[in-house]
Amino acid sequence: PKNFVNYMGTMHQLDDDDGGTLPEGLKQASVALKSGEDGEQVDEDALTVLKAQQRIRAQQQHFKDEAKKRIMRVCKQAMSMLDDACDQIGKRFLSDRLPPALLEPERALTKEAFANNAANYHDAAKKIWPNTLCRLARPGIARLVIEDTQAVLYHCNDNSRVYQGTPLSPMEFEIDDAPAIEQLLTTVEPHWIMVKDLIHGDIEDKMEIAQALYDEGILATVLTESPDRSVQTG
């Protein structure tokens, strides 16, 4: 509001008109106004001062009400941006951190184990099947964010040991792939999730999503039974 400095601030704080530290004349004027008396027995100067204070108090209350509405509007906007802000911080952390140093039991369930010792693995081990059990190789190494109309996955598996030596390489997916990706990223040791149980309409898409994460080296897999070859991809 215009001229708000003329009635807001410490120097314009008013005493309570219900008593307390008000001068006796203002107390009487306040009682007269509240009781509806004509004010003839009240000091006119005190009455004028009290009316001026009431006008200032009304202006102050209006200012506070408007300020509250605008502050709440800003807060609501800020709250709506909270998830996006956390995603940006999460991406920055992934970019800054070292690549995960997987322990041998963790590495044995990832693509790296197959690549380094392919002779000891059946061919079915390098491919995702409907009955393959999956989980994130190490908690916290990947993050899913929504950018424009795509689901984008960031991970630190390919990070350099030199600070920010290797930029993050995002993986882009269709937006309807996001629920299945989220399930894979939030399933961590000691839990597993079977590919066919992922949230998605097509089993082929489920397998392709899991295969993409496995090929990136961020997905641990295990096949406890013969592969379900009823569905083929790739």
Short mmCIF file of C-alpha atoms in Angstrom, two decimals:
data_model
loop_
_atom_site.label_atom_id
_atom_site.label_comp_id
_atom_site.label_asym_id
_atom_site.label_seq_id
_atom_site.Cartn_x
_atom_site.Cartn_y
_atom_site.Cartn_z
CA PRO A 1 0.00 0.00 0.00
CA LYS A 2 1.06 3.58 -0.59
CA ASN A 3 2.65 5.47 2.31
CA PHE A 4 2.83 2.35 4.48
CA VAL A 5 5.99 3.71 6.13
CA ASN A 6 3.80 6.38 7.71
CA TYR A 7 1.95 3.86 9.86
CA MET A 8 4.09 0.69 9.97
CA GLY A 9 7.23 -0.01 11.93
CA THR A 10 8.44 0.17 15.51
CA MET A 11 7.82 3.88 15.88
CA HIS A 12 4.16 3.41 14.96
CA GLN A 13 3.39 0.60 17.39
CA LEU A 14 0.37 1.50 19.51
CA ASP A 15 -0.45 0.56 23.07
CA ASP A 16 -3.49 -1.59 23.71
CA ASP A 17 -6.58 0.60 23.96
CA ASP A 18 -8.10 -1.74 26.53
CA GLY A 19 -5.96 -0.29 29.27
CA GLY A 20 -2.45 -0.98 30.33
CA THR A 21 -0.16 1.93 29.56
CA LEU A 22 -2.73 4.27 27.93
CA PRO A 23 -2.98 7.68 29.53
CA GLU A 24 -6.08 8.20 31.66
CA GLY A 25 -7.63 10.59 29.13
CA LEU A 26 -7.30 8.07 26.29
CA LYS A 27 -8.73 5.35 28.51
CA GLN A 28 -11.83 7.43 29.11
CA ALA A 29 -12.13 8.26 25.42
CA SER A 30 -11.85 4.57 24.54
CA VAL A 31 -14.59 3.64 27.01
CA ALA A 32 -16.81 6.40 25.66
CA LEU A 33 -16.41 5.26 22.06
CA LYS A 34 -17.18 1.66 22.96
CA SER A 35 -20.25 2.56 25.03
CA GLY A 36 -21.65 4.91 22.37
CA GLU A 37 -21.53 8.03 24.54
CA ASP A 38 -21.56 11.38 22.75
CA GLY A 39 -18.19 12.29 24.14
CA GLU A 40 -19.24 15.61 25.72
CA GLN A 41 -17.74 14.59 29.06
CA VAL A 42 -14.57 13.32 27.40
CA ASP A 43 -11.51 15.36 26.60
CA GLU A 44 -11.89 16.31 22.92
CA ASP A 45 -8.13 16.17 22.36
CA ALA A 46 -7.98 12.66 23.82
CA LEU A 47 -10.90 11.63 21.62
CA THR A 48 -9.19 12.99 18.51
CA VAL A 49 -5.97 11.17 19.37
CA LEU A 50 -7.83 7.93 20.00
CA LYS A 51 -9.67 8.12 16.66
CA ALA A 52 -6.37 8.75 14.89
CA GLN A 53 -4.89 5.71 16.61
CA GLN A 54 -7.85 3.58 15.61
CA ARG A 55 -7.43 4.70 12.00
CA ILE A 56 -3.74 3.80 12.13
CA ARG A 57 -4.54 0.47 13.73
CA ALA A 58 -7.01 -0.31 10.96
CA GLN A 59 -4.37 0.57 8.35
CA GLN A 60 -1.83 -1.64 10.12
CA GLN A 61 -4.24 -4.58 10.25
CA HIS A 62 -5.06 -4.19 6.56
CA PHE A 63 -1.35 -4.11 5.74
CA LYS A 64 -0.69 -7.24 7.82
CA ASP A 65 -3.59 -9.11 6.22
CA GLU A 66 -2.36 -8.24 2.73
CA ALA A 67 1.22 -9.14 3.64
CA LYS A 68 0.07 -12.50 5.03
CA LYS A 69 -1.83 -13.34 1.83
CA ARG A 70 1.13 -12.47 -0.36
CA ILE A 71 3.61 -14.34 1.84
CA MET A 72 1.38 -17.43 1.78
CA ARG A 73 1.20 -17.17 -2.01
CA VAL A 74 4.99 -17.13 -2.20
CA CYS A 75 5.21 -20.03 0.26
CA LYS A 76 2.78 -22.11 -1.79
CA GLN A 77 4.80 -21.42 -4.91
CA ALA A 78 8.01 -22.34 -3.10
CA MET A 79 6.47 -25.57 -1.80
CA SER A 80 5.41 -26.53 -5.32
CA MET A 81 9.06 -26.15 -6.41
CA LEU A 82 10.47 -28.14 -3.49
CA ASP A 83 10.73 -31.50 -5.28
CA ASP A 84 12.40 -29.90 -8.31
CA ALA A 85 14.90 -28.14 -6.05
CA CYS A 86 15.72 -31.40 -4.26
CA ASP A 87 16.20 -33.10 -7.64
CA GLN A 88 18.70 -30.43 -8.67
CA ILE A 89 20.63 -30.85 -5.42
CA GLY A 90 20.56 -34.61 -5.88
CA LYS A 91 21.90 -34.30 -9.44
CA ARG A 92 24.68 -31.99 -8.27
CA PHE A 93 25.66 -34.46 -5.56
CA LEU A 94 25.78 -37.30 -8.08
CA SER A 95 27.96 -35.16 -10.35
CA ASP A 96 30.37 -34.24 -7.54
CA ARG A 97 30.81 -37.65 -5.92
CA LEU A 98 33.23 -40.47 -6.67
CA PRO A 99 32.00 -43.53 -8.55
CA PRO A 100 30.77 -46.32 -6.28
CA ALA A 101 33.41 -48.80 -5.18
CA LEU A 102 31.31 -51.96 -5.27
CA LEU A 103 32.22 -54.76 -2.92
CA GLU A 104 32.91 -58.13 -4.50
CA PRO A 105 29.49 -59.57 -3.56
CA GLU A 106 27.85 -56.52 -5.15
CA ARG A 107 30.02 -56.57 -8.26
CA ALA A 108 29.32 -60.28 -8.78
CA LEU A 109 25.67 -59.46 -9.52
CA THR A 110 26.29 -56.69 -12.07
CA LYS A 111 27.28 -56.51 -15.71
CA GLU A 112 30.90 -55.91 -14.67
CA ALA A 113 31.21 -59.44 -13.28
CA PHE A 114 29.97 -60.94 -16.54
CA ALA A 115 32.27 -58.73 -18.63
CA ASN A 116 35.34 -59.67 -16.58
CA ASN A 117 34.61 -63.38 -16.30
CA ALA A 118 32.23 -64.26 -19.14
CA ALA A 119 33.51 -67.84 -19.42
CA ASN A 120 32.00 -68.74 -16.06
CA TYR A 121 28.55 -67.33 -16.88
CA HIS A 122 25.75 -68.81 -18.91
CA ASP A 123 24.64 -66.67 -21.86
CA ALA A 124 21.27 -66.19 -20.16
CA ALA A 125 23.02 -64.24 -17.39
CA LYS A 126 23.74 -61.27 -19.64
CA LYS A 127 20.10 -60.83 -20.59
CA ILE A 128 17.06 -59.73 -18.64
CA TRP A 129 14.12 -62.14 -18.51
CA PRO A 130 10.60 -61.78 -17.11
CA ASN A 131 11.61 -63.85 -14.06
CA THR A 132 14.92 -62.06 -13.44
CA LEU A 133 15.26 -60.62 -9.93
CA CYS A 134 16.59 -57.06 -9.85
CA ARG A 135 17.69 -54.36 -7.44
CA LEU A 136 19.91 -51.27 -7.46
CA ALA A 137 23.55 -52.31 -7.18
CA ARG A 138 24.23 -49.78 -4.40
CA PRO A 139 21.73 -47.45 -2.69
CA GLY A 140 21.98 -43.81 -3.72
CA ILE A 141 23.95 -44.19 -6.96
CA ALA A 142 21.09 -43.16 -9.26
CA ARG A 143 18.23 -40.68 -9.30
CA LEU A 144 15.12 -40.32 -11.44
CA VAL A 145 13.87 -36.83 -12.33
CA ILE A 146 11.16 -35.53 -14.63
CA GLU A 147 12.42 -33.02 -17.19
CA ASP A 148 9.94 -31.55 -19.64
CA THR A 149 7.97 -34.58 -20.83
CA GLN A 150 10.63 -37.23 -20.21
CA ALA A 151 11.78 -39.40 -17.34
CA VAL A 152 15.53 -38.87 -17.00
CA LEU A 153 17.82 -41.10 -14.97
CA TYR A 154 21.16 -39.84 -13.67
CA HIS A 155 23.78 -42.08 -12.08
CA CYS A 156 27.37 -41.80 -10.88
CA ASN A 157 28.63 -45.21 -11.99
CA ASP A 158 30.72 -43.68 -14.79
CA ASN A 159 32.09 -40.77 -12.73
CA SER A 160 35.78 -40.02 -12.89
CA ARG A 161 38.01 -40.16 -9.84
CA VAL A 162 39.05 -36.65 -10.81
CA TYR A 163 36.55 -34.08 -9.54
CA GLN A 164 33.87 -33.67 -12.22
CA GLY A 165 36.23 -35.24 -14.74
CA THR A 166 33.36 -37.00 -16.47
CA PRO A 167 30.01 -35.23 -16.96
CA LEU A 168 26.86 -37.12 -16.03
CA SER A 169 25.34 -39.03 -18.95
CA PRO A 170 21.57 -38.98 -18.45
CA MET A 171 19.40 -41.82 -19.67
CA GLU A 172 16.13 -40.65 -21.21
CA PHE A 173 12.92 -42.67 -21.05
CA GLU A 174 9.29 -42.15 -21.88
CA ILE A 175 7.26 -40.63 -19.08
CA ASP A 176 5.18 -43.80 -18.67
CA ASP A 177 8.39 -45.72 -17.88
CA ALA A 178 8.90 -43.67 -14.70
CA PRO A 179 6.96 -45.94 -12.26
CA ALA A 180 8.95 -49.02 -13.30
CA ILE A 181 12.25 -47.13 -13.07
CA GLU A 182 11.32 -45.81 -9.64
CA GLN A 183 10.64 -49.36 -8.46
CA LEU A 184 14.07 -50.50 -9.65
CA LEU A 185 15.87 -47.54 -8.06
CA THR A 186 14.12 -47.93 -4.71
CA THR A 187 14.62 -51.69 -4.45
CA VAL A 188 17.88 -52.18 -2.57
CA GLU A 189 19.59 -54.91 -0.57
CA PRO A 190 18.29 -57.21 0.85
CA HIS A 191 15.16 -56.92 -1.31
CA TRP A 192 14.55 -57.96 -4.90
CA ILE A 193 11.86 -57.28 -7.46
CA MET A 194 11.02 -59.51 -10.40
CA VAL A 195 10.94 -57.87 -13.81
CA LYS A 196 7.44 -59.09 -14.59
CA ASP A 197 6.19 -57.38 -11.40
CA LEU A 198 7.28 -53.91 -12.48
CA ILE A 199 4.55 -51.31 -13.03
CA HIS A 200 4.12 -51.10 -16.77
CA GLY A 201 1.62 -52.22 -19.37
CA ASP A 202 3.94 -54.34 -21.55
CA ILE A 203 6.31 -57.06 -20.40
CA GLU A 204 8.63 -56.20 -23.31
CA ASP A 205 8.95 -52.63 -22.01
CA LYS A 206 9.61 -53.91 -18.51
CA MET A 207 12.45 -56.07 -19.81
CA GLU A 208 13.91 -53.28 -21.93
CA ILE A 209 13.93 -50.85 -19.02
CA ALA A 210 15.67 -53.33 -16.73
CA GLN A 211 18.09 -54.28 -19.52
CA ALA A 212 19.04 -50.61 -20.04
CA LEU A 213 19.85 -50.16 -16.36
CA TYR A 214 21.73 -53.46 -16.27
CA ASP A 215 23.82 -52.46 -19.28
CA GLU A 216 24.74 -49.23 -17.47
CA GLY A 217 26.13 -51.33 -14.62
CA ILE A 218 23.82 -49.94 -11.94
CA LEU A 219 21.46 -52.91 -11.67
CA ALA A 220 22.18 -56.10 -9.78
CA THR A 221 20.40 -59.18 -11.09
CA VAL A 222 20.04 -62.82 -10.21
CA LEU A 223 18.25 -65.68 -11.95
CA THR A 224 17.21 -68.36 -9.49
CA GLU A 225 15.49 -70.59 -12.05
CA SER A 226 15.51 -71.31 -15.76
CA PRO A 227 14.89 -68.15 -17.81
CA ASP A 228 11.31 -67.55 -18.91
CA ARG A 229 11.80 -67.52 -22.67
CA SER A 230 8.11 -66.94 -23.41
CA VAL A 231 8.97 -63.30 -24.16
CA GLN A 232 11.95 -62.24 -26.25
CA THR A 233 13.37 -58.74 -26.71
CA GLY A 234 16.27 -57.38 -28.66
#
